[in-house]
DNA sequence: GTGCTTGTTGGCCA
DNA sequence: GTGGCCAACAAGCA
């Protein structure tokens, strides 16, 4: 599920509940796939006794900093989520990591187990964190960079190219469809076939979707929405992508769906021409 | 039972 | 070496 804004939503859940709290107990299962071989004893040594200091989200990744030198990396994969439970919570089948403070249990759950936890110890940020591409909303995400990337991936469908994290960090299936729909670009178009004006529009709409998704999903003014996605306006493609007989919010025509770039893709034939 | 699912990776091939 | 495609990973849901 989680793309850019959902990832930020989950980061804030842990951060706002437990910032400054000390980890007293660490619970993890050695066999849990999201640990990727990371030993529970290693996690325990690195985190127990330390306070949750700060955290950041970038692309689809989160890093939580504990104490002076521990970095806990979280990738939520397809079905991961972060929850906050009470201090007496008993972890269930899909809860792969539980960090107990005196007041809370911070839970990482992931039924499909495509998610990944990483641990790094040291003063400086880990290499995998520093390697994440510049955010969509940073000045380094330029039209020129997008244009160059599209030239390099000229023969791939633009939908597939938008999913490449090395240039579009945080964009996933629904954000890609949303940006293409707003930019009026058909998802099957070869990336190299886009005119400069279309590249500019797509660049602009990627940023628009990122900015507004962060606002409505992850909140603003210090308030975290109670639920994911409830704030997304009906005028977005988002709510209509999966519904049977779904219609384009702008033109009213029936939406179309097909597998493009290996992913189910939704578009409005009235706005997006092959 | 069937056929999906908001992600990533590695192997194969041109 | 680079780019593009696909299967695999796994569990839940309709």
Coordinates of C-alpha atoms (C1' of nucleotides) in Angstrom, one line a residue:
Chain A
X1 CA 0.0 0.0 0.0
X2 CA 2.3 2.7 1.1
X3 CA 3.7 5.4 -1.3
X4 CA 5.3 8.7 -0.5
X5 CA 2.5 10.3 1.7
X6 CA 1.4 7.1 3.4
X7 CA 5.0 6.4 4.4
X8 CA 5.2 9.9 5.9
X9 CA 1.8 9.2 7.7
X10 CA 3.2 6.1 9.4
X11 CA 6.5 7.8 10.3
X12 CA 4.5 10.5 12.1
X13 CA 2.5 7.9 14.0
X14 CA 5.5 6.6 15.8
X15 CA 7.3 9.9 16.0
X16 CA 4.4 11.8 17.6
X17 CA 3.4 9.1 20.0
X18 CA 6.9 8.2 21.3
X19 CA 9.4 10.9 20.5
X20 CA 11.8 11.1 23.5
X21 CA 10.6 7.9 25.0
X22 CA 13.1 5.2 26.0
X23 CA 12.9 1.7 24.5
X24 CA 12.7 -0.7 27.3
X25 CA 12.0 -4.0 25.5
X26 CA 12.5 -5.1 21.9
X27 CA 10.5 -8.0 20.5
X28 CA 11.2 -9.6 17.1
X29 CA 11.1 -13.0 15.6
X30 CA 14.3 -14.3 14.1
X31 CA 12.5 -16.0 11.2
X32 CA 10.4 -13.0 10.2
X33 CA 11.1 -12.3 6.6
X34 CA 11.1 -8.5 6.9
X35 CA 14.1 -8.8 9.2
X36 CA 16.2 -10.2 6.3
X37 CA 18.5 -12.1 8.5
X38 CA 18.9 -9.3 11.1
X39 CA 19.2 -11.0 14.4
X40 CA 16.7 -10.0 17.2
X41 CA 19.6 -9.9 19.6
X42 CA 21.4 -7.4 17.4
X43 CA 18.3 -5.2 17.3
X44 CA 18.0 -5.5 21.1
X45 CA 21.6 -4.5 21.7
X46 CA 21.3 -1.5 19.3
X47 CA 17.9 -0.1 20.5
X48 CA 17.2 -1.2 24.1
X49 CA 17.8 1.6 26.6
X50 CA 17.8 4.3 23.9
X51 CA 15.4 7.1 23.3
X52 CA 13.6 7.7 20.0
X53 CA 15.3 10.9 19.0
X54 CA 14.1 11.8 15.5
X55 CA 13.0 10.4 12.2
X56 CA 12.8 11.2 8.5
X57 CA 10.9 9.8 5.5
X58 CA 12.3 9.8 2.0
X59 CA 10.8 8.1 -1.0
X60 CA 9.2 5.0 0.4
X61 CA 11.7 4.6 3.3
X62 CA 11.8 5.8 6.8
X63 CA 14.7 6.0 9.2
X64 CA 14.2 6.3 13.0
X65 CA 17.2 7.4 15.1
X66 CA 17.6 6.0 18.6
X67 CA 20.2 7.3 21.0
X68 CA 23.3 8.8 19.6
X69 CA 24.1 6.2 17.0
X70 CA 21.4 3.8 16.1
X71 CA 19.5 4.1 12.8
X72 CA 16.4 1.8 12.2
X73 CA 15.4 1.7 8.5
X74 CA 11.9 0.8 7.6
X75 CA 10.6 -0.1 4.2
X76 CA 6.9 -0.9 4.3
X77 CA 6.8 -2.9 1.1
X78 CA 3.3 -3.7 -0.2
X79 CA 1.4 -4.2 3.0
X80 CA 3.5 -2.9 5.8
X81 CA 2.2 -0.4 8.5
X82 CA 3.4 1.2 11.7
X83 CA 1.0 1.3 14.6
X84 CA 1.1 2.5 18.1
X85 CA -0.4 0.3 20.8
X86 CA -0.6 0.3 24.6
X87 CA 2.3 -0.8 26.7
X88 CA 0.7 -4.2 27.4
X89 CA 0.0 -5.0 23.8
X90 CA 0.5 -8.6 22.8
X91 CA 2.0 -8.8 19.3
X92 CA 0.0 -10.8 16.7
X93 CA 0.9 -13.0 13.8
X94 CA 1.9 -10.2 11.4
X95 CA 3.7 -8.0 13.9
X96 CA 7.3 -8.5 13.2
X97 CA 8.8 -5.9 15.5
X98 CA 7.6 -4.4 18.7
X99 CA 9.4 -1.7 20.6
X100 CA 8.0 -1.2 24.1
X101 CA 8.5 2.1 25.9
X102 CA 6.9 2.6 29.3
X103 CA 3.8 4.1 27.7
X104 CA 3.5 2.6 24.2
X105 CA 4.3 -0.3 22.0
X106 CA 5.6 0.7 18.5
X107 CA 4.5 -2.0 16.1
X108 CA 5.8 -2.8 12.6
X109 CA 3.3 -5.1 10.9
X110 CA 3.5 -6.6 7.4
X111 CA 1.2 -9.5 6.4
X112 CA 2.7 -9.9 2.9
X113 CA 6.2 -9.5 4.2
X114 CA 7.7 -7.6 1.2
X115 CA 8.8 -5.0 3.8
X116 CA 12.3 -4.7 5.1
X117 CA 14.0 -3.5 8.3
X118 CA 17.6 -2.4 8.4
X119 CA 19.8 -1.4 11.2
X120 CA 22.9 0.8 11.1
X121 CA 25.1 1.9 14.0
X122 CA 27.3 5.0 13.7
X123 CA 27.4 8.7 13.8
X124 CA 26.8 9.2 10.1
X125 CA 23.8 8.2 8.1
X126 CA 24.0 4.8 6.4
X127 CA 24.9 4.5 2.7
X128 CA 21.4 3.2 1.8
X129 CA 19.8 6.3 3.2
X130 CA 22.2 8.7 1.5
X131 CA 21.7 7.0 -1.8
X132 CA 18.0 7.9 -2.0
X133 CA 17.2 10.2 -5.0
X134 CA 16.4 13.9 -4.4
X135 CA 12.8 14.4 -3.3
X136 CA 10.1 15.3 -5.9
X137 CA 9.6 18.6 -4.0
X138 CA 13.3 19.6 -3.8
X139 CA 14.9 22.0 -6.2
X140 CA 17.1 19.2 -7.4
X141 CA 14.1 17.5 -9.0
X142 CA 14.3 19.5 -12.2
X143 CA 12.6 19.3 -15.5
X144 CA 16.0 18.8 -17.1
X145 CA 16.7 15.8 -14.9
X146 CA 13.3 14.3 -15.8
X147 CA 13.8 14.9 -19.5
X148 CA 17.2 13.3 -19.5
X149 CA 15.9 10.3 -17.6
X150 CA 13.0 9.9 -20.1
X151 CA 15.5 10.0 -23.0
X152 CA 17.5 7.2 -21.4
X153 CA 14.4 5.1 -20.9
X154 CA 13.0 6.1 -24.2
X155 CA 11.4 2.8 -25.2
X156 CA 9.8 1.9 -21.9
X157 CA 6.1 3.0 -21.3
X158 CA 6.0 6.2 -19.3
X159 CA 4.0 4.5 -16.6
X160 CA 6.8 2.0 -16.0
X161 CA 9.4 4.9 -15.9
X162 CA 7.4 6.8 -13.3
X163 CA 7.7 3.9 -11.0
X164 CA 11.5 4.0 -11.0
X165 CA 12.6 5.1 -7.6
X166 CA 16.0 6.3 -8.8
X167 CA 14.3 9.3 -10.4
X168 CA 10.8 9.5 -9.0
X169 CA 11.3 8.6 -5.3
X170 CA 8.1 7.8 -3.5
X171 CA 5.9 7.4 -6.6
X172 CA 4.0 4.2 -6.7
X173 CA 1.2 2.8 -8.7
X174 CA -1.6 5.1 -7.7
X175 CA 0.5 8.3 -7.7
X176 CA 1.9 7.4 -11.2
X177 CA -1.7 7.0 -12.5
X178 CA -2.8 10.2 -10.8
X179 CA 0.1 12.3 -12.3
X180 CA -0.4 10.9 -15.8
X181 CA -4.1 11.6 -15.6
X182 CA -3.6 15.1 -14.5
X183 CA -0.9 15.7 -17.1
X184 CA -3.1 14.1 -19.8
X185 CA -0.5 11.6 -20.9
X186 CA -1.4 8.1 -21.9
X187 CA 0.4 5.6 -19.7
X188 CA 1.5 3.4 -22.6
X189 CA 3.3 6.2 -24.4
X190 CA 7.0 5.5 -24.8
X191 CA 8.9 7.8 -22.5
X192 CA 11.0 9.0 -25.3
X193 CA 8.0 10.1 -27.3
X194 CA 6.9 12.9 -24.9
X195 CA 7.1 16.4 -26.2
X196 CA 8.8 19.0 -24.1
X197 CA 5.5 20.5 -23.0
X198 CA 4.3 17.1 -21.9
X199 CA 7.5 16.5 -19.9
X200 CA 7.0 19.8 -18.2
X201 CA 3.4 19.0 -17.4
X202 CA 4.3 15.6 -16.0
X203 CA 7.1 17.1 -13.9
X204 CA 4.6 19.7 -12.6
X205 CA 1.9 17.1 -11.8
X206 CA 4.3 14.7 -10.1
X207 CA 5.1 17.6 -7.7
X208 CA 1.5 18.6 -7.4
X209 CA 0.4 15.1 -6.4
X210 CA 3.3 14.7 -4.0
X211 CA 2.6 18.1 -2.3
X212 CA -1.2 17.6 -2.0
X213 CA -1.0 13.9 -1.1
X214 CA 1.4 14.8 1.7
X215 CA -1.0 17.5 2.9
X216 CA -4.2 15.4 2.9
X217 CA -2.8 12.1 3.9
X218 CA 0.1 13.0 6.3
X219 CA -1.6 16.2 7.6
X220 CA -0.4 19.7 8.3
X221 CA -0.2 22.1 11.2
X222 CA 0.9 19.3 13.5
X223 CA -2.3 17.3 13.1
X224 CA -2.2 13.7 12.0
X225 CA -5.3 12.6 10.2
X226 CA -7.1 9.7 11.9
X227 CA -7.1 7.5 8.9
X228 CA -5.2 7.1 5.6
X229 CA -6.8 8.4 2.5
X230 CA -10.0 9.8 4.0
X231 CA -9.0 13.3 3.1
X232 CA -8.3 12.6 -0.5
X233 CA -10.8 14.7 -2.6
X234 CA -13.3 13.0 -4.9
X235 CA -12.0 15.1 -7.7
X236 CA -8.8 12.9 -7.8
X237 CA -8.5 9.8 -9.9
X238 CA -7.6 8.0 -6.7
X239 CA -11.1 7.1 -5.5
X240 CA -12.3 6.0 -8.9
X241 CA -9.4 3.8 -10.1
X242 CA -10.7 0.5 -8.7
X243 CA -14.4 1.0 -8.5
X244 CA -16.4 -1.1 -11.0
X245 CA -17.8 1.3 -13.6
X246 CA -15.5 4.0 -12.4
X247 CA -15.7 7.3 -14.3
X248 CA -13.2 10.1 -14.9
X249 CA -13.9 12.8 -12.4
X250 CA -13.2 15.4 -15.0
X251 CA -14.9 14.1 -18.1
X252 CA -17.4 11.5 -16.8
X253 CA -16.2 8.9 -19.3
X254 CA -15.7 5.3 -18.2
X255 CA -12.2 4.7 -17.0
X256 CA -10.0 2.1 -18.7
X257 CA -7.7 -0.4 -17.1
X258 CA -4.9 -2.6 -18.4
X259 CA -1.6 -4.0 -17.3
X260 CA 1.1 -1.6 -18.3
X261 CA 4.7 -1.9 -17.2
X262 CA 3.7 -5.0 -15.2
X263 CA 1.2 -3.1 -13.1
X264 CA -2.6 -2.6 -13.4
X265 CA -3.0 0.9 -14.7
X266 CA -6.0 3.1 -14.9
X267 CA -6.6 6.0 -17.3
X268 CA -9.2 8.2 -18.8
X269 CA -9.5 7.7 -22.5
X270 CA -11.0 11.1 -22.9
X271 CA -8.0 12.9 -21.5
X272 CA -5.1 10.5 -22.3
X273 CA -4.6 9.6 -25.9
X274 CA -2.2 6.9 -27.2
Chain B
dG1 C1' -11.0 -22.7 -6.2
dT2 C1' -9.6 -18.2 -9.2
dG3 C1' -7.7 -14.0 -9.7
dC4 C1' -6.5 -10.0 -8.3
dT5 C1' -3.4 -6.4 -4.8
dT6 C1' -0.6 1.4 -3.6
dG7 C1' 6.8 -2.9 -4.2
dT8 C1' 11.3 -4.5 -5.2
dT9 C1' 14.8 -7.6 -7.0
dG10 C1' 17.5 -10.6 -9.9
dG11 C1' 17.9 -13.2 -14.0
dC12 C1' 17.4 -13.4 -18.8
dC13 C1' 17.8 -11.5 -23.3
dA14 C1' 18.5 -8.0 -27.1
Chain C
dG1 C1' 27.7 -2.4 -20.1
dT2 C1' 22.7 -0.8 -20.7
dG3 C1' 17.9 -1.1 -21.0
dG4 C1' 13.5 -3.7 -20.9
dC5 C1' 10.7 -7.4 -19.4
dC6 C1' 9.1 -10.9 -16.3
dA7 C1' 8.7 -14.0 -12.5
dA8 C1' 9.2 -14.5 -7.8
dC9 C1' 8.5 -13.2 -3.2
dA10 C1' 3.5 -14.0 0.3
dA11 C1' -0.9 -13.4 2.4
dG12 C1' -5.5 -11.7 2.2
dC13 C1' -9.6 -10.6 0.0
dA14 C1' -13.7 -10.9 -3.2

